GROMACS .gro file of C-alpha atoms in nm:
model
  261
    1MET     CA    1   5.436  15.372  13.222
    2ASN     CA    2   5.389  15.014  13.104
    3ILE     CA    3   5.581  14.734  13.213
    4LEU     CA    4   5.622  14.429  13.023
    5HIS     CA    5   5.461  14.085  13.223
    6SER     CA    6   5.753  13.764  13.296
    7LYS     CA    7   5.765  13.477  13.518
    8ILE     CA    8   6.147  13.480  13.695
    9TYR     CA    9   6.337  13.119  13.750
   10GLY     CA   10   6.625  13.136  13.969
   11GLN     CA   11   6.595  13.513  14.081
   12GLU     CA   12   6.803  13.404  14.417
   13LYS     CA   13   7.109  13.272  14.158
   14ASN     CA   14   7.401  13.458  14.079
   15GLY     CA   15   7.528  13.512  13.722
   16THR     CA   16   7.392  13.747  13.445
   17PRO     CA   17   7.004  13.721  13.404
   18LEU     CA   18   6.861  13.566  13.029
   19LEU     CA   19   6.582  13.747  12.937
   20VAL     CA   20   6.382  13.478  12.641
   21PHE     CA   21   6.098  13.653  12.442
   22HIS     CA   22   5.895  13.390  12.191
   23GLY     CA   23   5.717  13.441  11.839
   24LEU     CA   24   5.462  13.649  11.675
   25PHE     CA   25   5.160  13.500  11.856
   26GLY     CA   26   5.327  13.295  12.101
   27MET     CA   27   5.286  13.374  12.498
   28LEU     CA   28   5.593  13.326  12.775
   29ASP     CA   29   5.460  12.978  12.868
   30ASN     CA   30   5.567  12.802  12.584
   31TRP     CA   31   5.961  12.893  12.757
   32GLY     CA   32   5.819  12.649  13.112
   33SER     CA   33   6.013  12.441  13.102
   34PHE     CA   34   6.307  12.552  12.988
   35GLY     CA   35   6.343  12.927  13.237
   36LYS     CA   36   6.271  12.616  13.477
   37GLU     CA   37   6.618  12.470  13.382
   38PHE     CA   38   6.804  12.763  13.304
   39GLY     CA   39   6.660  12.876  13.629
   40GLU     CA   40   6.915  12.664  13.800
   41LEU     CA   41   7.243  12.806  13.629
   42PHE     CA   42   7.150  13.236  13.668
   43PRO     CA   43   6.823  13.441  13.663
   44THR     CA   44   6.638  13.323  13.361
   45HIS     CA   45   6.310  13.538  13.316
   46ILE     CA   46   6.063  13.441  13.023
   47LEU     CA   47   5.838  13.784  12.969
   48ASP     CA   48   5.516  13.811  12.741
   49LEU     CA   49   5.600  14.061  12.446
   50ARG     CA   50   5.330  14.351  12.412
   51ASN     CA   51   5.022  14.268  12.292
   52HIS     CA   52   5.117  13.870  12.368
   53GLY     CA   53   4.963  13.741  12.638
   54LYS     CA   54   4.965  13.881  12.991
   55SER     CA   55   5.172  14.142  12.887
   56PHE     CA   56   5.030  14.528  12.806
   57HIS     CA   57   4.806  14.592  12.469
   58SER     CA   58   4.926  14.818  12.286
   59ASP     CA   59   4.846  15.019  11.892
   60GLU     CA   60   5.237  15.034  11.809
   61MET     CA   61   5.415  14.765  11.751
   62ASN     CA   62   5.776  14.752  11.566
   63HIS     CA   63   6.069  14.622  11.647
   64GLN     CA   64   6.172  14.949  11.796
   65VAL     CA   65   5.894  14.949  12.049
   66LEU     CA   66   5.968  14.647  12.109
   67ALA     CA   67   6.344  14.744  12.180
   68GLU     CA   68   6.276  14.968  12.432
   69ASP     CA   69   5.980  14.794  12.637
   70ILE     CA   70   6.303  14.561  12.692
   71LEU     CA   71   6.522  14.879  12.832
   72ASN     CA   72   6.206  14.934  13.076
   73TYR     CA   73   6.187  14.620  13.197
   74MET     CA   74   6.540  14.594  13.227
   75ASN     CA   75   6.558  14.912  13.435
   76PHE     CA   76   6.294  14.831  13.645
   77HIS     CA   77   6.416  14.540  13.778
   78GLY     CA   78   6.749  14.732  13.799
   79ILE     CA   79   7.002  14.522  13.603
   80GLU     CA   80   7.241  14.625  13.440
   81LYS     CA   81   7.392  14.340  13.190
   82ALA     CA   82   7.241  14.090  13.048
   83ASN     CA   83   7.236  13.780  12.805
   84LEU     CA   84   6.914  13.831  12.545
   85LEU     CA   85   6.712  13.567  12.332
   86GLY     CA   86   6.439  13.541  12.100
   87HIS     CA   87   6.292  13.348  11.896
   88SER     CA   88   6.109  13.495  11.570
   89LEU     CA   89   5.935  13.783  11.636
   90GLY     CA   90   6.158  13.775  11.905
   91GLY     CA   91   6.490  13.736  11.728
   92LYS     CA   92   6.372  14.127  11.568
   93ALA     CA   93   6.308  14.295  11.846
   94VAL     CA   94   6.656  14.120  12.028
   95MET     CA   95   6.834  14.212  11.764
   96THR     CA   96   6.675  14.571  11.735
   97PHE     CA   97   6.733  14.621  12.098
   98ALA     CA   98   7.100  14.533  12.089
   99ILE     CA   99   7.228  14.710  11.822
  100SER     CA  100   7.071  15.034  11.988
  101PHE     CA  101   7.204  14.932  12.358
  102PRO     CA  102   7.474  14.715  12.281
  103GLU     CA  103   7.623  14.847  12.610
  104LYS     CA  104   7.361  14.693  12.769
  105VAL     CA  105   7.351  14.320  12.632
  106GLU     CA  106   7.667  14.081  12.757
  107LYS     CA  107   7.540  13.800  12.484
  108LEU     CA  108   7.269  13.746  12.220
  109ILE     CA  109   7.146  13.483  12.071
  110VAL     CA  110   6.845  13.450  11.780
  111VAL     CA  111   6.634  13.168  11.721
  112ASP     CA  112   6.528  13.076  11.356
  113ILE     CA  113   6.470  13.432  11.252
  114ALA     CA  114   6.766  13.667  11.026
  115PRO     CA  115   6.744  14.065  11.018
  116LYS     CA  116   6.608  14.103  10.634
  117ALA     CA  117   6.219  14.133  10.592
  118TYR     CA  118   5.990  13.899  10.502
  119PRO     CA  119   5.742  13.817  10.315
  120PRO     CA  120   5.411  13.801  10.460
  121HIS     CA  121   5.369  13.472  10.548
  122HIS     CA  122   5.047  13.414  10.821
  123GLN     CA  123   4.776  13.538  10.621
  124GLY     CA  124   4.657  13.269  10.667
  125ILE     CA  125   4.652  13.174  11.080
  126ILE     CA  126   4.535  13.577  11.074
  127LYS     CA  127   4.205  13.494  10.853
  128ALA     CA  128   4.182  13.215  11.088
  129LEU     CA  129   4.210  13.365  11.399
  130GLN     CA  130   3.975  13.635  11.248
  131SER     CA  131   3.725  13.401  11.236
  132VAL     CA  132   3.655  13.289  11.569
  133ASN     CA  133   3.346  13.414  11.676
  134PHE     CA  134   3.334  13.453  12.071
  135ASN     CA  135   2.990  13.540  12.082
  136GLU     CA  136   2.919  13.206  11.921
  137VAL     CA  137   3.193  12.918  12.064
  138ASN     CA  138   3.167  12.811  12.394
  139SER     CA  139   3.457  12.598  12.449
  140ARG     CA  140   3.817  12.542  12.303
  141GLN     CA  141   3.717  12.276  12.189
  142GLU     CA  142   3.477  12.514  11.924
  143VAL     CA  143   3.770  12.713  11.844
  144GLU     CA  144   3.943  12.460  11.722
  145GLU     CA  145   3.711  12.300  11.511
  146VAL     CA  146   3.664  12.705  11.349
  147LEU     CA  147   4.032  12.698  11.327
  148GLN     CA  148   4.038  12.343  11.166
  149GLN     CA  149   3.884  12.495  10.861
  150TYR     CA  150   4.162  12.670  10.836
  151ILE     CA  151   4.491  12.547  10.922
  152PRO     CA  152   4.581  12.149  10.885
  153GLU     CA  153   4.843  12.151  11.090
  154LYS     CA  154   4.772  12.016  11.451
  155SER     CA  155   5.045  12.125  11.649
  156VAL     CA  156   4.978  12.497  11.535
  157ILE     CA  157   4.620  12.508  11.632
  158GLN     CA  158   4.745  12.390  11.933
  159PHE     CA  159   4.969  12.644  11.986
  160LEU     CA  160   4.733  12.970  11.917
  161THR     CA  161   4.475  12.782  12.111
  162LYS     CA  162   4.707  12.824  12.437
  163ASN     CA  163   4.709  13.167  12.395
  164LEU     CA  164   4.268  13.125  12.537
  165TYR     CA  165   4.083  13.234  12.786
  166TRP     CA  166   3.805  13.354  12.998
  167THR     CA  167   3.721  13.629  13.065
  168GLU     CA  168   3.538  13.839  13.352
  169ASP     CA  169   3.198  13.806  13.108
  170LYS     CA  170   3.288  13.383  13.108
  171LYS     CA  171   3.351  13.473  12.739
  172LEU     CA  172   3.676  13.304  12.581
  173ASN     CA  173   3.871  13.566  12.431
  174TRP     CA  174   4.295  13.555  12.303
  175ARG     CA  175   4.517  13.703  12.519
  176PHE     CA  176   4.687  13.842  12.234
  177ASN     CA  177   4.586  14.218  12.109
  178LEU     CA  178   4.477  14.016  11.738
  179THR     CA  179   4.368  14.407  11.632
  180THR     CA  180   4.729  14.543  11.646
  181LEU     CA  181   4.858  14.188  11.520
  182SER     CA  182   4.683  14.209  11.207
  183GLU     CA  183   4.641  14.527  11.163
  184LYS     CA  184   5.039  14.645  11.217
  185TYR     CA  185   5.187  14.305  11.031
  186THR     CA  186   5.392  14.410  10.785
  187GLU     CA  187   5.575  14.707  11.003
  188PHE     CA  188   5.697  14.372  11.223
  189VAL     CA  189   5.689  14.129  11.025
  190SER     CA  190   5.795  14.291  10.634
  191ASN     CA  191   6.058  14.512  10.772
  192ALA     CA  192   6.443  14.443  10.792
  193ILE     CA  193   6.595  14.577  11.175
  194LYS     CA  194   6.704  14.890  11.143
  195PHE     CA  195   7.050  14.897  10.988
  196GLY     CA  196   7.343  14.930  11.276
  197LYS     CA  197   7.568  14.680  11.430
  198PHE     CA  198   7.605  14.491  11.732
  199GLU     CA  199   8.008  14.347  11.829
  200GLY     CA  200   7.911  14.138  12.065
  201GLU     CA  201   7.887  13.765  12.061
  202THR     CA  202   7.625  13.629  11.860
  203LEU     CA  203   7.433  13.308  11.835
  204PHE     CA  204   7.219  13.193  11.528
  205ILE     CA  205   7.048  12.910  11.603
  206ALA     CA  206   6.835  12.748  11.319
  207GLY     CA  207   6.582  12.467  11.292
  208ALA     CA  208   6.709  12.194  10.968
  209LYS     CA  209   6.377  12.136  10.819
  210SER     CA  210   6.285  12.549  10.814
  211ASN     CA  211   6.404  12.809  10.591
  212TYR     CA  212   6.398  13.121  10.728
  213ILE     CA  213   6.782  13.121  10.747
  214LEU     CA  214   6.905  13.034  10.480
  215PRO     CA  215   7.291  13.026  10.314
  216GLN     CA  216   7.255  13.300  10.129
  217ASP     CA  217   7.220  13.578  10.469
  218GLY     CA  218   7.566  13.499  10.622
  219LEU     CA  219   7.721  13.796  10.420
  220LEU     CA  220   7.336  13.959  10.614
  221LEU     CA  221   7.436  13.885  10.915
  222ARG     CA  222   7.811  13.918  10.939
  223GLN     CA  223   7.698  14.260  10.830
  224GLN     CA  224   7.577  14.347  11.127
  225PHE     CA  225   7.673  14.050  11.377
  226PRO     CA  226   8.029  14.025  11.272
  227LYS     CA  227   8.078  13.802  11.627
  228TYR     CA  228   7.833  13.592  11.489
  229GLN     CA  229   7.800  13.143  11.437
  230LEU     CA  230   7.533  12.975  11.337
  231ILE     CA  231   7.467  12.637  11.460
  232THR     CA  232   7.123  12.427  11.265
  233ILE     CA  233   6.934  12.212  11.470
  234ASP     CA  234   6.863  11.861  11.348
  235ASN     CA  235   6.511  11.742  11.362
  236ALA     CA  236   6.336  12.087  11.394
  237GLY     CA  237   6.148  12.278  11.215
  238HIS     CA  238   6.098  12.679  11.319
  239TRP     CA  239   5.998  12.546  11.638
  240VAL     CA  240   6.325  12.521  11.733
  241GLN     CA  241   6.310  12.474  12.130
  242ALA     CA  242   5.987  12.247  12.111
  243GLU     CA  243   6.057  12.034  11.831
  244ASN     CA  244   6.433  11.951  11.992
  245PRO     CA  245   6.431  12.117  12.330
  246LYS     CA  246   6.752  11.854  12.402
  247ASP     CA  247   6.974  11.986  12.131
  248PHE     CA  248   6.895  12.322  12.204
  249ASN     CA  249   6.928  12.357  12.527
  250GLU     CA  250   7.287  12.220  12.498
  251ALA     CA  251   7.321  12.477  12.236
  252VAL     CA  252   7.256  12.722  12.471
  253LYS     CA  253   7.425  12.595  12.760
  254ASN     CA  254   7.682  12.567  12.589
  255PHE     CA  255   7.742  12.921  12.392
  256LEU     CA  256   7.648  13.112  12.728
  257SER     CA  257   7.893  12.917  12.935
  258LYS     CA  258   8.218  13.017  12.716
  259SER     CA  259   8.437  13.290  12.743
  260GLU     CA  260   8.482  13.336  12.401
  261PHE     CA  261   8.489  13.174  12.095
   0.00000   0.00000   0.00000
């Protein structure tokens, strides 16, 4: 059985562990400072999803297998019950997990994603990533130059190039499994999460400058997560935790420390 790769902060602490999952093309390193801060409070596990970071590569990629990966990880580490936090694709993974295995979830935090299907919207990024020929580029700078032809935002390029690493035969490559992520894209982006309900306390966190969670999504959120609340973080787009970490971390701490609504 393949177990997800993780970094654990505050392993010696008491309290319900917090498991944190990044979004598409992300990796656990994106959450390092968050992990350090929250590891002061309780055990905080920052994980690489399958086909990302240092976790295993697989041809399968859908919400249900991502949820089963979380279950396998919790069983492997002897975690009976956890608080779960997921951003974007990681949010869809934790929502599916909470509906599939509600007894394993204390509280759920979903960052800037709703349980609905989204139209494909990463085609430009996928095309940019596929256009990098690793037989021809010899430096990160050269990879950035290729990406700049397709992607105007410097911050997105920086986010993507964090995934570069040197292979054993001294070539650069992506840590994520670009083949599976591009081939199975519609299975995890253009699909809603499975129908069902999680009755536990749930916090949705939206970026004020993002359109991933819309006002009209409220009914859908209530149907599947009846005990939900929604917080909008100012001065932040889709990468809420990176764009306004102070307000984001405060919202997460408040929600986890409250015994009830």
